[in-house]
Amino acid sequence: MRLIMLGAPGAGKGTQAKRVAAKYNIPHISTGDIFRDNIKNKTELGIKAKEYMDKGLLVPDELVVDIVADRLLQEDCKEGFILDGFPRTIPQAESLDKALMSMETKINYAINIDVPDENIVRRMSGRRACLNCGATYHIKYNPPKKEDICDNCTRELILRDDDKEETVLKRLEIYHKQTSPLIEYYGEKDILITVDGTVDIDDVTKSIVEILGA
């Protein structure tokens, strides 16, 4: 089972990717994790990627695809995988298709977690984080016992810059411009699954599993 998880920032795709990976016993592959591993282990690809990142430049699509393809060749991906955070653009999706074709395989489903922008802004601007122990909360869905104080270590909780409304809106703007065209791309290939991401987390997982099969 070879899957791609799609969705706007804050739609919950990371959470669902982990759940689906656990359910089907396939690796959850986050591009952020692959990059960190390659850089930490000083692989040839990692060294190349770090050169761009150190200069504040975006890593070229060709190199990103090489890093992802290298990960997909590893033994634990033999029975499948779920990609989270990649591809982000049509050119990346096309390059991924070519790389998989050379491996004599292809993506089975692209799962789109559909959440309206206004819900995402409300979700993300309600997040609070503890910089001391890393715990996260939500003022509505998962509030701390004492307002703005971490349950674990009693330090003050903050609203991270990434979660501020103006930042979220900017991230959504970039998403709609660059990444949402992938929905049409995979729809035309007839492998797109769209699920309602506004319902309870367990119900989102249930919807995905019902479509994929037990």
mmCIF file of C-alpha atoms in Angstrom:
data_model
loop_
_atom_site.group_PDB
_atom_site.id
_atom_site.type_symbol
_atom_site.label_atom_id
_atom_site.label_comp_id
_atom_site.label_asym_id
_atom_site.label_seq_id
_atom_site.Cartn_x
_atom_site.Cartn_y
_atom_site.Cartn_z
ATOM 1 C CA MET A 1 0.000 0.000 0.000
ATOM 2 C CA ARG A 2 1.710 3.166 -1.264
ATOM 3 C CA LEU A 3 0.009 6.320 -0.062
ATOM 4 C CA ILE A 4 0.384 10.101 -0.110
ATOM 5 C CA MET A 5 -1.214 12.304 2.553
ATOM 6 C CA LEU A 6 -2.481 15.685 1.339
ATOM 7 C CA GLY A 7 -4.028 18.597 3.207
ATOM 8 C CA ALA A 8 -3.484 22.201 4.222
ATOM 9 C CA PRO A 9 -1.178 23.053 7.144
ATOM 10 C CA GLY A 10 -3.128 22.304 10.306
ATOM 11 C CA ALA A 11 -5.550 19.902 8.595
ATOM 12 C CA GLY A 12 -4.252 17.005 10.695
ATOM 13 C CA LYS A 13 -2.474 15.078 7.951
ATOM 14 C CA GLY A 14 0.541 14.275 10.157
ATOM 15 C CA THR A 15 -1.690 12.749 12.842
ATOM 16 C CA GLN A 16 -3.646 10.705 10.306
ATOM 17 C CA ALA A 17 -0.481 9.592 8.487
ATOM 18 C CA LYS A 18 0.881 8.166 11.766
ATOM 19 C CA ARG A 19 -2.410 6.380 12.499
ATOM 20 C CA VAL A 20 -2.702 4.902 9.007
ATOM 21 C CA ALA A 21 0.963 3.828 9.092
ATOM 22 C CA ALA A 22 0.383 2.035 12.409
ATOM 23 C CA LYS A 23 -2.842 0.413 11.174
ATOM 24 C CA TYR A 24 -1.244 -1.039 8.030
ATOM 25 C CA ASN A 25 2.244 -1.555 9.482
ATOM 26 C CA ILE A 26 3.952 0.611 6.856
ATOM 27 C CA PRO A 27 6.527 3.383 7.476
ATOM 28 C CA HIS A 28 5.304 6.955 7.941
ATOM 29 C CA ILE A 29 7.752 8.996 5.874
ATOM 30 C CA SER A 30 8.027 12.701 6.630
ATOM 31 C CA THR A 31 10.325 14.680 4.355
ATOM 32 C CA GLY A 32 11.486 16.713 7.356
ATOM 33 C CA ASP A 33 12.630 13.520 9.103
ATOM 34 C CA ILE A 34 14.442 12.236 5.986
ATOM 35 C CA PHE A 35 16.307 15.511 5.582
ATOM 36 C CA ARG A 36 17.338 15.528 9.244
ATOM 37 C CA ASP A 37 18.533 11.899 9.049
ATOM 38 C CA ASN A 38 20.572 12.495 5.888
ATOM 39 C CA ILE A 39 22.165 15.657 7.299
ATOM 40 C CA LYS A 40 22.872 14.030 10.677
ATOM 41 C CA ASN A 41 24.431 10.956 9.034
ATOM 42 C CA LYS A 42 26.367 13.160 6.571
ATOM 43 C CA THR A 43 25.218 11.189 3.534
ATOM 44 C CA GLU A 44 26.167 12.497 0.104
ATOM 45 C CA LEU A 45 22.580 13.686 -0.441
ATOM 46 C CA GLY A 46 22.441 15.201 3.053
ATOM 47 C CA ILE A 47 25.645 17.183 2.496
ATOM 48 C CA LYS A 48 24.245 18.560 -0.784
ATOM 49 C CA ALA A 49 20.934 19.520 0.858
ATOM 50 C CA LYS A 50 22.713 21.220 3.776
ATOM 51 C CA GLU A 51 24.683 23.423 1.378
ATOM 52 C CA TYR A 52 21.414 24.925 0.104
ATOM 53 C CA MET A 53 19.810 25.161 3.555
ATOM 54 C CA ASP A 54 22.856 26.891 5.057
ATOM 55 C CA LYS A 55 22.522 29.586 2.397
ATOM 56 C CA GLY A 56 18.822 30.009 3.186
ATOM 57 C CA LEU A 57 17.895 28.566 -0.217
ATOM 58 C CA LEU A 58 15.177 26.046 -1.045
ATOM 59 C CA VAL A 59 16.515 22.577 -1.789
ATOM 60 C CA PRO A 60 15.964 21.985 -5.556
ATOM 61 C CA ASP A 61 13.156 19.602 -6.521
ATOM 62 C CA GLU A 62 15.590 17.207 -8.180
ATOM 63 C CA LEU A 63 17.559 16.767 -4.950
ATOM 64 C CA VAL A 64 14.408 16.458 -2.804
ATOM 65 C CA VAL A 65 13.108 13.700 -5.090
ATOM 66 C CA ASP A 66 16.487 11.911 -4.963
ATOM 67 C CA ILE A 67 16.399 11.970 -1.143
ATOM 68 C CA VAL A 68 12.799 10.672 -1.035
ATOM 69 C CA ALA A 69 13.474 7.998 -3.688
ATOM 70 C CA ASP A 70 16.542 6.826 -1.744
ATOM 71 C CA ARG A 71 14.347 6.395 1.352
ATOM 72 C CA LEU A 72 11.694 4.463 -0.600
ATOM 73 C CA LEU A 73 14.321 1.931 -1.732
ATOM 74 C CA GLN A 74 14.949 0.844 1.870
ATOM 75 C CA GLU A 75 13.804 -2.581 3.031
ATOM 76 C CA ASP A 76 10.972 -1.362 5.306
ATOM 77 C CA CYS A 77 9.188 0.218 2.297
ATOM 78 C CA LYS A 78 8.857 -3.083 0.430
ATOM 79 C CA GLU A 79 5.255 -3.584 1.521
ATOM 80 C CA GLY A 80 4.328 0.075 1.200
ATOM 81 C CA PHE A 81 4.678 3.514 2.797
ATOM 82 C CA ILE A 82 2.808 6.720 3.490
ATOM 83 C CA LEU A 83 4.392 10.004 2.391
ATOM 84 C CA ASP A 84 3.631 13.048 4.529
ATOM 85 C CA GLY A 85 4.722 16.508 3.341
ATOM 86 C CA PHE A 86 5.763 15.383 -0.129
ATOM 87 C CA PRO A 87 5.117 16.063 -2.937
ATOM 88 C CA ARG A 88 4.311 19.745 -2.453
ATOM 89 C CA THR A 89 4.141 20.806 -6.103
ATOM 90 C CA ILE A 90 3.123 19.356 -9.485
ATOM 91 C CA PRO A 91 6.762 19.115 -10.703
ATOM 92 C CA GLN A 92 7.656 17.159 -7.543
ATOM 93 C CA ALA A 93 4.657 14.846 -8.108
ATOM 94 C CA GLU A 94 5.695 14.221 -11.714
ATOM 95 C CA SER A 95 9.291 13.498 -10.663
ATOM 96 C CA LEU A 96 8.067 11.142 -7.945
ATOM 97 C CA ASP A 97 5.928 9.258 -10.491
ATOM 98 C CA LYS A 98 8.993 8.829 -12.730
ATOM 99 C CA ALA A 99 11.150 7.650 -9.818
ATOM 100 C CA LEU A 100 8.500 5.096 -8.758
ATOM 101 C CA MET A 101 8.101 3.939 -12.362
ATOM 102 C CA SER A 102 11.823 3.174 -12.447
ATOM 103 C CA MET A 103 11.229 1.068 -9.305
ATOM 104 C CA GLU A 104 8.346 -0.642 -11.137
ATOM 105 C CA THR A 105 5.756 0.619 -8.679
ATOM 106 C CA LYS A 106 3.310 3.516 -8.244
ATOM 107 C CA ILE A 107 1.144 5.401 -5.744
ATOM 108 C CA ASN A 108 -2.107 3.581 -4.903
ATOM 109 C CA TYR A 109 -3.978 6.437 -3.217
ATOM 110 C CA ALA A 110 -3.588 10.123 -2.411
ATOM 111 C CA ILE A 111 -5.612 10.928 0.708
ATOM 112 C CA ASN A 112 -6.817 14.525 0.991
ATOM 113 C CA ILE A 113 -7.862 15.732 4.469
ATOM 114 C CA ASP A 114 -10.355 18.475 3.593
ATOM 115 C CA VAL A 115 -10.688 21.309 6.128
ATOM 116 C CA PRO A 116 -11.967 24.838 5.279
ATOM 117 C CA ASP A 117 -9.480 27.686 5.809
ATOM 118 C CA GLU A 118 -11.529 29.315 8.568
ATOM 119 C CA ASN A 119 -11.449 26.075 10.596
ATOM 120 C CA ILE A 120 -7.676 25.838 10.185
ATOM 121 C CA VAL A 121 -7.137 29.437 11.335
ATOM 122 C CA ARG A 122 -9.322 28.745 14.386
ATOM 123 C CA ARG A 123 -7.505 25.488 15.146
ATOM 124 C CA MET A 124 -3.970 26.804 14.804
ATOM 125 C CA SER A 125 -4.468 30.179 16.495
ATOM 126 C CA GLY A 126 -5.879 28.287 19.482
ATOM 127 C CA ARG A 127 -2.720 26.212 19.938
ATOM 128 C CA ARG A 128 -0.459 26.852 22.902
ATOM 129 C CA ALA A 129 2.997 25.372 23.437
ATOM 130 C CA CYS A 130 5.356 24.873 26.345
ATOM 131 C CA LEU A 131 8.884 25.727 25.246
ATOM 132 C CA ASN A 132 10.307 24.000 28.311
ATOM 133 C CA CYS A 133 8.933 20.435 27.981
ATOM 134 C CA GLY A 134 7.420 20.506 24.482
ATOM 135 C CA ALA A 135 3.816 19.822 25.553
ATOM 136 C CA THR A 136 1.098 21.277 23.301
ATOM 137 C CA TYR A 137 -2.449 22.343 24.111
ATOM 138 C CA HIS A 138 -5.471 23.949 22.477
ATOM 139 C CA ILE A 139 -7.507 26.560 24.305
ATOM 140 C CA LYS A 140 -10.767 24.911 23.132
ATOM 141 C CA TYR A 141 -10.065 21.249 22.289
ATOM 142 C CA ASN A 142 -7.313 20.396 24.781
ATOM 143 C CA PRO A 143 -6.960 23.214 27.339
ATOM 144 C CA PRO A 144 -4.456 23.123 30.217
ATOM 145 C CA LYS A 145 -5.922 22.755 33.722
ATOM 146 C CA LYS A 146 -4.777 26.283 34.529
ATOM 147 C CA GLU A 147 -5.004 28.944 31.838
ATOM 148 C CA ASP A 148 -1.701 29.491 29.973
ATOM 149 C CA ILE A 149 0.214 27.206 32.386
ATOM 150 C CA CYS A 150 1.667 23.819 31.375
ATOM 151 C CA ASP A 151 0.161 20.853 33.236
ATOM 152 C CA ASN A 152 3.507 19.008 33.178
ATOM 153 C CA CYS A 153 6.078 21.553 34.302
ATOM 154 C CA THR A 154 3.985 24.629 35.306
ATOM 155 C CA ARG A 155 5.852 26.908 32.859
ATOM 156 C CA GLU A 156 4.012 29.573 30.885
ATOM 157 C CA LEU A 157 2.461 28.509 27.554
ATOM 158 C CA ILE A 158 2.953 30.605 24.443
ATOM 159 C CA LEU A 159 1.353 31.126 21.046
ATOM 160 C CA ARG A 160 4.123 30.251 18.587
ATOM 161 C CA ASP A 161 4.806 32.580 15.666
ATOM 162 C CA ASP A 162 3.893 29.749 13.272
ATOM 163 C CA ASP A 163 0.421 29.583 14.815
ATOM 164 C CA LYS A 164 -0.375 33.319 14.757
ATOM 165 C CA GLU A 165 -3.314 34.158 12.508
ATOM 166 C CA GLU A 166 -1.328 36.273 10.032
ATOM 167 C CA THR A 167 1.299 33.509 9.664
ATOM 168 C CA VAL A 168 -1.361 30.826 9.210
ATOM 169 C CA LEU A 169 -3.088 32.878 6.510
ATOM 170 C CA LYS A 170 0.225 33.310 4.676
ATOM 171 C CA ARG A 171 0.931 29.568 4.885
ATOM 172 C CA LEU A 172 -2.554 28.844 3.534
ATOM 173 C CA GLU A 173 -1.985 31.267 0.660
ATOM 174 C CA ILE A 174 1.216 29.424 -0.306
ATOM 175 C CA TYR A 175 -0.565 26.064 0.078
ATOM 176 C CA HIS A 176 -3.414 27.057 -2.268
ATOM 177 C CA LYS A 177 -0.968 28.383 -4.832
ATOM 178 C CA GLN A 178 1.581 25.537 -4.807
ATOM 179 C CA THR A 179 0.125 22.411 -3.224
ATOM 180 C CA SER A 180 -3.656 22.320 -3.693
ATOM 181 C CA PRO A 181 -3.261 21.743 -7.494
ATOM 182 C CA LEU A 182 -2.089 18.247 -6.469
ATOM 183 C CA ILE A 183 -5.708 17.461 -5.571
ATOM 184 C CA GLU A 184 -6.688 17.865 -9.224
ATOM 185 C CA TYR A 185 -3.508 16.077 -10.376
ATOM 186 C CA TYR A 186 -4.276 12.923 -8.378
ATOM 187 C CA GLY A 187 -8.005 13.262 -9.079
ATOM 188 C CA GLU A 188 -7.276 12.989 -12.810
ATOM 189 C CA LYS A 189 -5.269 9.830 -12.102
ATOM 190 C CA ASP A 190 -8.365 8.477 -10.301
ATOM 191 C CA ILE A 191 -6.471 7.689 -7.084
ATOM 192 C CA LEU A 192 -7.713 10.607 -4.944
ATOM 193 C CA ILE A 193 -9.578 9.988 -1.684
ATOM 194 C CA THR A 194 -11.101 13.055 0.019
ATOM 195 C CA VAL A 195 -12.286 12.822 3.633
ATOM 196 C CA ASP A 196 -13.912 15.397 5.895
ATOM 197 C CA GLY A 197 -11.211 16.651 8.262
ATOM 198 C CA THR A 198 -13.577 18.772 10.384
ATOM 199 C CA VAL A 199 -14.973 15.797 12.305
ATOM 200 C CA ASP A 200 -13.432 14.040 15.325
ATOM 201 C CA ILE A 201 -9.896 12.644 14.782
ATOM 202 C CA ASP A 202 -11.115 9.046 15.286
ATOM 203 C CA ASP A 203 -13.886 9.556 12.696
ATOM 204 C CA VAL A 204 -11.367 10.874 10.147
ATOM 205 C CA THR A 205 -9.235 7.749 10.652
ATOM 206 C CA LYS A 206 -12.327 5.537 10.372
ATOM 207 C CA SER A 207 -13.315 7.172 7.049
ATOM 208 C CA ILE A 208 -9.830 6.578 5.623
ATOM 209 C CA VAL A 209 -9.699 2.941 6.756
ATOM 210 C CA GLU A 210 -13.180 2.236 5.372
ATOM 211 C CA ILE A 211 -12.010 3.357 1.922
ATOM 212 C CA LEU A 212 -8.609 1.632 2.034
ATOM 213 C CA GLY A 213 -10.031 -1.592 3.418
ATOM 214 C CA ALA A 214 -9.117 -3.645 6.485
#
